[in-house]
């Protein structure tokens, strides 16, 4: 069942190229850039006239929702609120029948998310589900479902379901933008083309065969390239080798910080959650710019700080964010914090500044999260393995949380 992998989590991390491809296929046209959603009880007018989107979800799915906010607001110019599903009904949310409720859940059975759906429905909003399990409870009450085709996820720590959720959110954001006329045909085509390149980029990052390669046999490891000890090198060693080495160096740490800015901040939160839940190391995700408002006081020579410092050079706001994040990194290194940077292949500026750099392939800003979370998953995995933890069944946790 584990197809030769030691744990389901590792198998599922390696299934991400296929999960992304299967969540994209049949929904986008590579000729026109148009997005086609499955049949649902939402008309184009519902999407065009929506006043806002209210996202409710828990855990990793909530992180996907936070990233989805950036995608939908940026592409479709529609305001998005993101709530913890477990909090939603306790704040007497403001009723708006033109608001669309968007529930994100791998299992479709999470009690808190079902309760948020009931609250949204009671307030008169239609609900849309992004769910990985066909026929799950949430989909039976929703007016529409966008299925993430990640396949069954067994490991308690969500991996492929998360990147599939990000993919579904990107597809939804594009569709909303097209219906609302906030995106040009040219930009749509460009983004759809870039989306279609992700499975191959993920496969190369994971050193496995691409699901799109002719005659490929999924998940089969490609030959490991020799490692390059030069820290200024702009190419990368195989990611698993790098993450194993990082695990060797950092598995005894008591705390970890994960920093990101903009759409990369939810990925920092996700990196911290992965580490917490499977290795039992205390970790926090923080917006990079907030460090100087308090958490800088935590930094010392024993604190590993994972900084997401990627950029899309064709996107001025992404470049600005990157520049600011570089200054934040300098603030950490000046206080002897040990920085592990996630950066874009070819970025020599960053590797001069920090102790460790993990490179990922280039992609447009809104798609980078799908690539940058992969090293964070593998880092958590290898640290947990080194600490002798039960990776697939962490203590005190269940795959599906069916009580509020
Ligand atoms: O099935 P759901 O997506 O609704 O589950 C939500 C959370 O319980 C889940 O994401 C949890 O945080 C994972 N164990 C994280 O890896």
Coordinates of C-alpha atoms and ligand atoms in Angstrom, one line a residue:
X1 CA 0.0 0.0 0.0
X2 CA 2.9 2.3 0.7
X3 CA 4.3 1.5 -2.7
X4 CA 7.8 0.9 -1.2
X5 CA 7.8 4.1 0.8
X6 CA 8.6 3.9 4.5
X7 CA 5.6 6.1 5.4
X8 CA 2.3 7.2 3.9
X9 CA 3.4 10.8 4.4
X10 CA 6.4 10.4 2.2
X11 CA 4.4 8.5 -0.4
X12 CA 1.8 11.3 -0.4
X13 CA 4.5 14.1 -0.6
X14 CA 5.7 12.3 -3.8
X15 CA 2.2 12.0 -5.2
X16 CA 1.9 15.8 -5.4
X17 CA 2.8 16.2 -9.0
X18 CA 0.0 13.9 -9.9
X19 CA -2.5 15.4 -7.4
X20 CA -1.9 18.9 -8.9
X21 CA -2.2 17.6 -12.4
X22 CA -5.5 15.8 -11.7
X23 CA -6.9 18.8 -9.9
X24 CA -6.2 20.9 -13.0
X25 CA -7.1 18.5 -15.8
X26 CA -10.4 19.0 -17.5
X27 CA -11.0 22.3 -15.7
X28 CA -8.8 24.6 -17.8
X29 CA -8.3 25.0 -21.5
X30 CA -4.7 25.2 -22.5
X31 CA -5.8 26.7 -25.9
X32 CA -8.0 29.6 -24.5
X33 CA -7.0 29.9 -20.9
X34 CA -10.7 29.5 -19.9
X35 CA -11.7 27.7 -16.7
X36 CA -14.7 25.4 -16.6
X37 CA -16.1 24.4 -13.3
X38 CA -18.2 21.3 -12.7
X39 CA -22.0 21.6 -12.8
X40 CA -23.2 23.4 -9.7
X41 CA -26.1 25.4 -8.3
X42 CA -24.2 28.6 -8.8
X43 CA -24.9 30.7 -11.9
X44 CA -22.3 33.0 -13.5
X45 CA -24.5 35.8 -12.2
X46 CA -24.1 34.5 -8.6
X47 CA -20.3 34.8 -9.1
X48 CA -20.5 38.1 -10.9
X49 CA -22.7 39.7 -8.3
X50 CA -21.1 38.2 -5.2
X51 CA -20.4 40.8 -2.5
X52 CA -17.7 38.8 -0.8
X53 CA -16.4 35.3 -0.2
X54 CA -16.3 33.9 3.3
X55 CA -13.9 31.1 3.7
X56 CA -14.2 28.8 6.7
X57 CA -11.8 25.8 7.4
X58 CA -9.6 24.2 10.0
X59 CA -5.9 23.4 10.3
X60 CA -4.1 22.9 7.0
X61 CA -7.3 23.6 5.1
X62 CA -7.5 27.0 6.9
X63 CA -3.9 27.8 5.7
X64 CA -5.0 27.0 2.1
X65 CA -7.9 29.4 2.7
X66 CA -5.5 32.1 3.8
X67 CA -3.5 31.7 0.6
X68 CA -6.7 31.5 -1.4
X69 CA -7.6 35.0 -0.2
X70 CA -4.6 36.4 -2.0
X71 CA -5.5 34.5 -5.2
X72 CA -9.1 35.6 -5.2
X73 CA -8.6 39.2 -4.2
X74 CA -5.7 39.7 -6.6
X75 CA -7.3 38.1 -9.7
X76 CA -11.0 38.6 -9.1
X77 CA -11.0 41.8 -7.1
X78 CA -13.5 40.3 -4.7
X79 CA -13.1 40.8 -0.9
X80 CA -12.4 37.5 1.0
X81 CA -12.7 36.9 4.7
X82 CA -11.0 33.8 6.2
X83 CA -12.3 32.3 9.4
X84 CA -11.3 29.3 11.5
X85 CA -14.4 27.2 11.1
X86 CA -14.2 26.4 14.8
X87 CA -14.7 30.2 15.5
X88 CA -17.1 31.2 12.8
X89 CA -20.4 30.7 14.5
X90 CA -19.3 32.2 17.8
X91 CA -18.8 35.7 16.4
X92 CA -22.4 36.3 15.2
X93 CA -21.2 36.8 11.6
X94 CA -23.0 39.5 9.6
X95 CA -25.6 38.1 7.3
X96 CA -25.3 38.7 3.5
X97 CA -27.2 36.6 1.0
X98 CA -24.9 37.8 -1.7
X99 CA -21.8 36.5 0.1
X100 CA -20.6 33.1 -0.9
X101 CA -19.5 30.6 1.8
X102 CA -16.5 28.6 0.8
X103 CA -15.7 25.6 2.9
X104 CA -12.3 23.9 2.5
X105 CA -11.9 20.4 3.9
X106 CA -9.9 17.4 2.9
X107 CA -12.2 14.9 4.6
X108 CA -15.5 16.8 4.2
X109 CA -16.4 15.4 7.6
X110 CA -14.8 18.0 10.0
X111 CA -17.5 18.8 12.6
X112 CA -16.3 22.5 13.0
X113 CA -16.4 23.0 9.2
X114 CA -19.9 21.4 8.9
X115 CA -21.1 23.7 11.8
X116 CA -19.7 26.8 9.9
X117 CA -21.5 25.6 6.8
X118 CA -24.8 25.4 8.8
X119 CA -24.2 28.9 10.1
X120 CA -23.6 30.3 6.6
X121 CA -26.7 28.6 5.3
X122 CA -28.7 29.9 8.2
X123 CA -27.6 33.4 7.3
X124 CA -28.7 32.9 3.8
X125 CA -25.4 32.4 2.0
X126 CA -25.0 29.7 -0.7
X127 CA -22.0 27.4 0.1
X128 CA -19.3 26.0 -2.1
X129 CA -17.1 23.1 -0.9
X130 CA -13.5 22.3 -1.9
X131 CA -13.2 18.7 -0.7
X132 CA -11.1 15.7 -1.4
X133 CA -13.7 13.0 -0.7
X134 CA -16.5 12.5 -3.2
X135 CA -19.9 12.3 -1.5
X136 CA -18.6 13.5 1.9
X137 CA -21.1 15.2 4.3
X138 CA -20.0 18.8 3.4
X139 CA -20.7 18.2 -0.3
X140 CA -24.2 16.9 0.3
X141 CA -25.2 20.2 1.8
X142 CA -23.2 22.5 -0.5
X143 CA -24.6 24.1 -3.7
X144 CA -21.4 23.3 -5.5
X145 CA -18.3 21.2 -5.0
X146 CA -14.8 21.5 -6.5
X147 CA -13.2 18.2 -5.8
X148 CA -9.5 18.1 -5.2
X149 CA -8.4 15.0 -7.0
X150 CA -5.5 14.2 -4.7
X151 CA -6.7 10.6 -4.0
X152 CA -7.0 9.1 -0.5
X153 CA -4.8 10.8 2.1
X154 CA -3.8 8.4 4.9
X155 CA -1.1 10.2 6.8
X156 CA -2.6 12.4 9.5
X157 CA -0.4 15.3 8.4
X158 CA -2.0 16.7 5.3
X159 CA 0.4 17.1 2.3
X160 CA -1.0 16.4 -1.1
X161 CA -4.5 17.5 -0.1
X162 CA -3.1 20.9 0.8
X163 CA -1.3 21.5 -2.5
X164 CA -4.4 20.2 -4.3
X165 CA -6.5 22.7 -2.3
X166 CA -4.2 25.5 -3.4
X167 CA -4.6 24.4 -7.0
X168 CA -8.4 24.3 -6.7
X169 CA -8.4 27.7 -5.2
X170 CA -6.2 29.1 -8.0
X171 CA -8.6 27.6 -10.6
X172 CA -11.6 29.1 -8.7
X173 CA -9.9 32.5 -8.5
X174 CA -9.2 32.4 -12.2
X175 CA -12.8 31.4 -13.0
X176 CA -14.2 34.2 -10.8
X177 CA -11.8 36.7 -12.5
X178 CA -13.0 35.6 -15.9
X179 CA -16.7 35.8 -15.0
X180 CA -16.2 39.2 -13.4
X181 CA -14.1 40.5 -16.2
X182 CA -11.1 41.4 -14.0
X183 CA -8.5 39.5 -16.1
X184 CA -7.5 39.7 -19.7
X185 CA -7.6 36.7 -22.0
X186 CA -3.8 37.0 -22.4
X187 CA -3.2 36.9 -18.7
X188 CA -5.6 34.0 -18.3
X189 CA -3.8 32.0 -20.9
X190 CA -0.4 32.8 -19.4
X191 CA -1.5 31.7 -15.9
X192 CA -3.2 28.5 -17.1
X193 CA 0.0 27.7 -19.1
X194 CA 2.1 28.2 -15.9
X195 CA -0.3 26.1 -13.9
X196 CA 0.1 23.3 -16.3
X197 CA 3.9 23.4 -15.9
X198 CA 3.6 22.8 -12.1
X199 CA 3.5 19.0 -12.1
X200 CA 6.8 18.8 -14.0
X201 CA 8.4 21.4 -11.8
X202 CA 7.2 19.6 -8.6
X203 CA 8.5 16.3 -10.0
X204 CA 11.9 17.8 -10.7
X205 CA 12.0 19.3 -7.2
X206 CA 11.2 15.9 -5.7
X207 CA 13.6 14.2 -8.1
X208 CA 10.9 11.8 -9.4
X209 CA 9.6 11.2 -12.8
X210 CA 7.0 13.7 -14.0
X211 CA 3.4 12.3 -14.3
X212 CA 3.4 14.1 -17.7
X213 CA 6.5 12.4 -19.0
X214 CA 5.7 9.9 -21.7
X215 CA 5.6 6.4 -20.3
X216 CA 6.4 7.7 -16.8
X217 CA 6.0 5.5 -13.8
X218 CA 4.9 7.8 -11.1
X219 CA 6.9 8.3 -7.9
X220 CA 10.0 6.5 -9.2
X221 CA 13.0 8.2 -8.0
X222 CA 15.3 9.7 -10.6
X223 CA 19.0 9.1 -10.1
X224 CA 20.4 11.2 -7.3
X225 CA 22.8 13.9 -8.4
X226 CA 26.0 14.3 -6.5
X227 CA 25.8 16.8 -3.7
X228 CA 27.6 20.2 -3.9
X229 CA 28.9 21.4 -0.6
X230 CA 29.4 25.0 -1.9
X231 CA 26.9 27.1 -0.1
X232 CA 27.1 29.8 -2.8
X233 CA 26.1 27.2 -5.4
X234 CA 22.9 28.3 -7.2
X235 CA 21.8 24.9 -8.2
X236 CA 20.4 22.4 -5.7
X237 CA 21.2 19.0 -4.3
X238 CA 18.3 16.5 -4.3
X239 CA 15.8 18.0 -2.0
X240 CA 15.5 14.8 0.1
X241 CA 19.2 14.8 0.7
X242 CA 19.2 18.4 1.7
X243 CA 16.3 18.0 4.1
X244 CA 17.9 14.9 5.7
X245 CA 21.0 17.0 6.2
X246 CA 19.0 19.8 7.7
X247 CA 17.2 17.3 10.0
X248 CA 20.6 16.1 11.2
X249 CA 21.7 19.6 12.0
X250 CA 18.4 20.8 13.6
X251 CA 16.5 17.9 15.0
X252 CA 17.4 18.7 18.6
X253 CA 16.1 22.3 18.5
X254 CA 13.5 23.1 21.0
X255 CA 11.8 25.8 18.9
X256 CA 11.5 26.8 15.2
X257 CA 10.3 29.9 13.6
X258 CA 8.9 30.1 10.1
X259 CA 8.6 33.5 8.4
X260 CA 6.9 34.6 5.2
X261 CA 5.2 37.7 3.8
X262 CA 2.0 38.1 1.7
X263 CA 0.9 34.8 0.2
X264 CA 4.0 33.2 1.6
X265 CA 2.9 33.8 5.2
X266 CA 0.2 31.1 5.2
X267 CA 2.9 28.7 3.9
X268 CA 5.1 29.7 6.9
X269 CA 2.1 28.8 9.1
X270 CA 1.8 25.5 7.3
X271 CA 5.5 24.7 7.7
X272 CA 5.2 25.3 11.5
X273 CA 2.1 23.1 11.8
X274 CA 3.7 20.2 9.9
X275 CA 6.7 20.3 12.2
X276 CA 4.6 20.6 15.4
X277 CA 2.2 17.8 14.6
X278 CA 4.7 15.1 13.5
X279 CA 7.9 16.0 15.4
X280 CA 6.4 17.6 18.6
X281 CA 8.9 20.5 18.3
X282 CA 7.3 23.8 19.2
X283 CA 7.1 26.0 16.1
X284 CA 5.5 29.2 15.1
X285 CA 4.7 30.8 11.8
X286 CA 5.0 34.6 11.7
X287 CA 4.6 37.3 9.1
X288 CA 8.2 38.4 8.4
X289 CA 7.5 42.0 9.0
X290 CA 6.0 41.4 12.5
X291 CA 9.3 40.1 14.0
X292 CA 10.5 43.5 15.1
X293 CA 7.2 44.0 16.9
X294 CA 8.0 41.4 19.5
X295 CA 9.3 38.0 18.4
X296 CA 12.8 39.3 17.7
X297 CA 13.3 38.9 21.4
X298 CA 13.3 35.1 20.9
X299 CA 16.2 35.0 18.5
X300 CA 19.5 33.6 19.7
X301 CA 22.1 31.3 18.2
X302 CA 20.1 28.2 18.9
X303 CA 16.9 29.3 17.0
X304 CA 16.4 27.9 13.5
X305 CA 14.4 30.4 11.4
X306 CA 13.0 29.1 8.2
X307 CA 12.4 32.2 5.9
X308 CA 10.4 32.0 2.7
X309 CA 12.3 34.4 0.4
X310 CA 11.0 33.6 -3.0
X311 CA 10.2 36.1 -5.7
X312 CA 8.6 36.4 -9.1
X313 CA 10.8 38.9 -11.0
X314 CA 8.0 39.7 -13.4
X315 CA 5.8 40.9 -10.5
X316 CA 6.8 44.3 -8.9
X317 CA 4.8 43.6 -5.7
X318 CA 6.6 40.3 -5.3
X319 CA 10.0 41.9 -5.8
X320 CA 9.2 44.6 -3.2
X321 CA 8.1 41.9 -0.8
X322 CA 11.3 40.0 -1.4
X323 CA 13.5 43.1 -0.7
X324 CA 11.7 43.7 2.6
X325 CA 12.1 40.0 3.5
X326 CA 15.8 40.2 2.8
X327 CA 16.0 43.1 5.4
X328 CA 14.1 40.9 7.9
X329 CA 16.5 38.1 7.3
X330 CA 19.4 40.4 8.0
X331 CA 17.7 41.4 11.3
X332 CA 17.6 37.7 12.2
X333 CA 21.2 36.9 11.2
X334 CA 22.5 40.0 13.0
X335 CA 21.0 38.5 16.2
X336 CA 22.8 35.1 15.5
X337 CA 19.6 33.3 14.4
X338 CA 20.3 30.4 12.1
X339 CA 18.4 31.1 8.9
X340 CA 17.3 28.4 6.4
X341 CA 16.0 30.2 3.3
X342 CA 13.6 28.9 0.7
X343 CA 14.6 30.7 -2.5
X344 CA 14.3 30.6 -6.2
X345 CA 16.9 28.7 -8.2
X346 CA 19.7 31.0 -9.3
X347 CA 19.3 33.5 -6.4
X348 CA 22.9 34.1 -5.2
X349 CA 22.0 37.2 -3.2
X350 CA 20.2 35.1 -0.6
X351 CA 22.7 32.3 -0.2
X352 CA 25.5 34.8 0.7
X353 CA 23.4 36.0 3.6
X354 CA 22.2 32.8 5.3
X355 CA 23.5 29.5 6.6
X356 CA 21.3 27.2 4.5
X357 CA 19.4 27.7 1.2
X358 CA 16.9 25.4 -0.4
X359 CA 16.1 26.2 -4.0
X360 CA 12.8 25.8 -5.7
X361 CA 11.9 26.4 -9.4
X362 CA 10.5 29.7 -10.6
X363 CA 6.8 30.3 -11.0
X364 CA 4.3 33.2 -10.9
X365 CA 3.8 34.7 -7.4
X366 CA 0.4 33.1 -6.8
X367 CA 1.6 29.6 -7.7
X368 CA 4.9 29.7 -5.8
X369 CA 3.2 28.4 -2.5
X370 CA 2.5 25.1 -4.2
X371 CA 6.3 24.6 -4.7
X372 CA 7.6 26.2 -1.5
X373 CA 5.6 24.1 0.9
X374 CA 7.3 20.9 -0.4
X375 CA 10.7 21.5 1.3
X376 CA 8.8 22.4 4.5
X377 CA 6.9 19.1 4.4
X378 CA 10.1 17.1 3.8
X379 CA 11.9 19.0 6.5
X380 CA 9.2 18.2 9.1
X381 CA 9.2 14.6 7.8
X382 CA 12.9 14.0 8.1
X383 CA 13.1 15.7 11.5
X384 CA 10.2 13.5 12.8
X385 CA 11.9 10.4 11.5
X386 CA 15.2 11.3 13.2
X387 CA 13.4 11.9 16.5
X388 CA 11.8 8.5 16.2
X389 CA 8.2 9.8 16.0
X390 CA 5.3 8.0 14.5
X391 CA 5.0 10.1 11.4
X392 CA 1.8 8.7 10.0
X393 CA -0.1 8.5 13.4
X394 CA 1.1 11.4 15.6
X395 CA 0.1 11.3 19.2
X396 CA -3.2 12.8 20.2
X397 CA -4.4 13.4 16.6
X398 CA -7.0 11.8 14.3
X399 CA -7.2 12.1 10.6
X400 CA -10.7 13.4 10.7
X401 CA -12.0 15.5 13.6
X402 CA -15.7 14.7 13.9
X403 CA -16.3 16.5 17.2
X404 CA -16.6 20.2 17.8
Ligands
LIG1 O1 -10.3 17.2 6.7 P1 -10.1 18.6 7.0 O2 -9.3 19.3 5.9 O3 -11.3 19.4 7.3 O4 -9.2 18.7 8.3 C1 -8.8 19.9 8.9 C2 -7.7 19.7 9.9 O5 -8.1 18.9 10.9 C3 -6.5 19.1 9.3 O6 -6.0 19.9 8.2 C4 -5.3 19.0 10.3 O7 -4.9 20.3 10.7 C5 -4.2 18.2 9.7 N1 -3.8 17.2 10.5 C6 -3.0 19.1 9.3 O8 -1.9 18.3 8.8

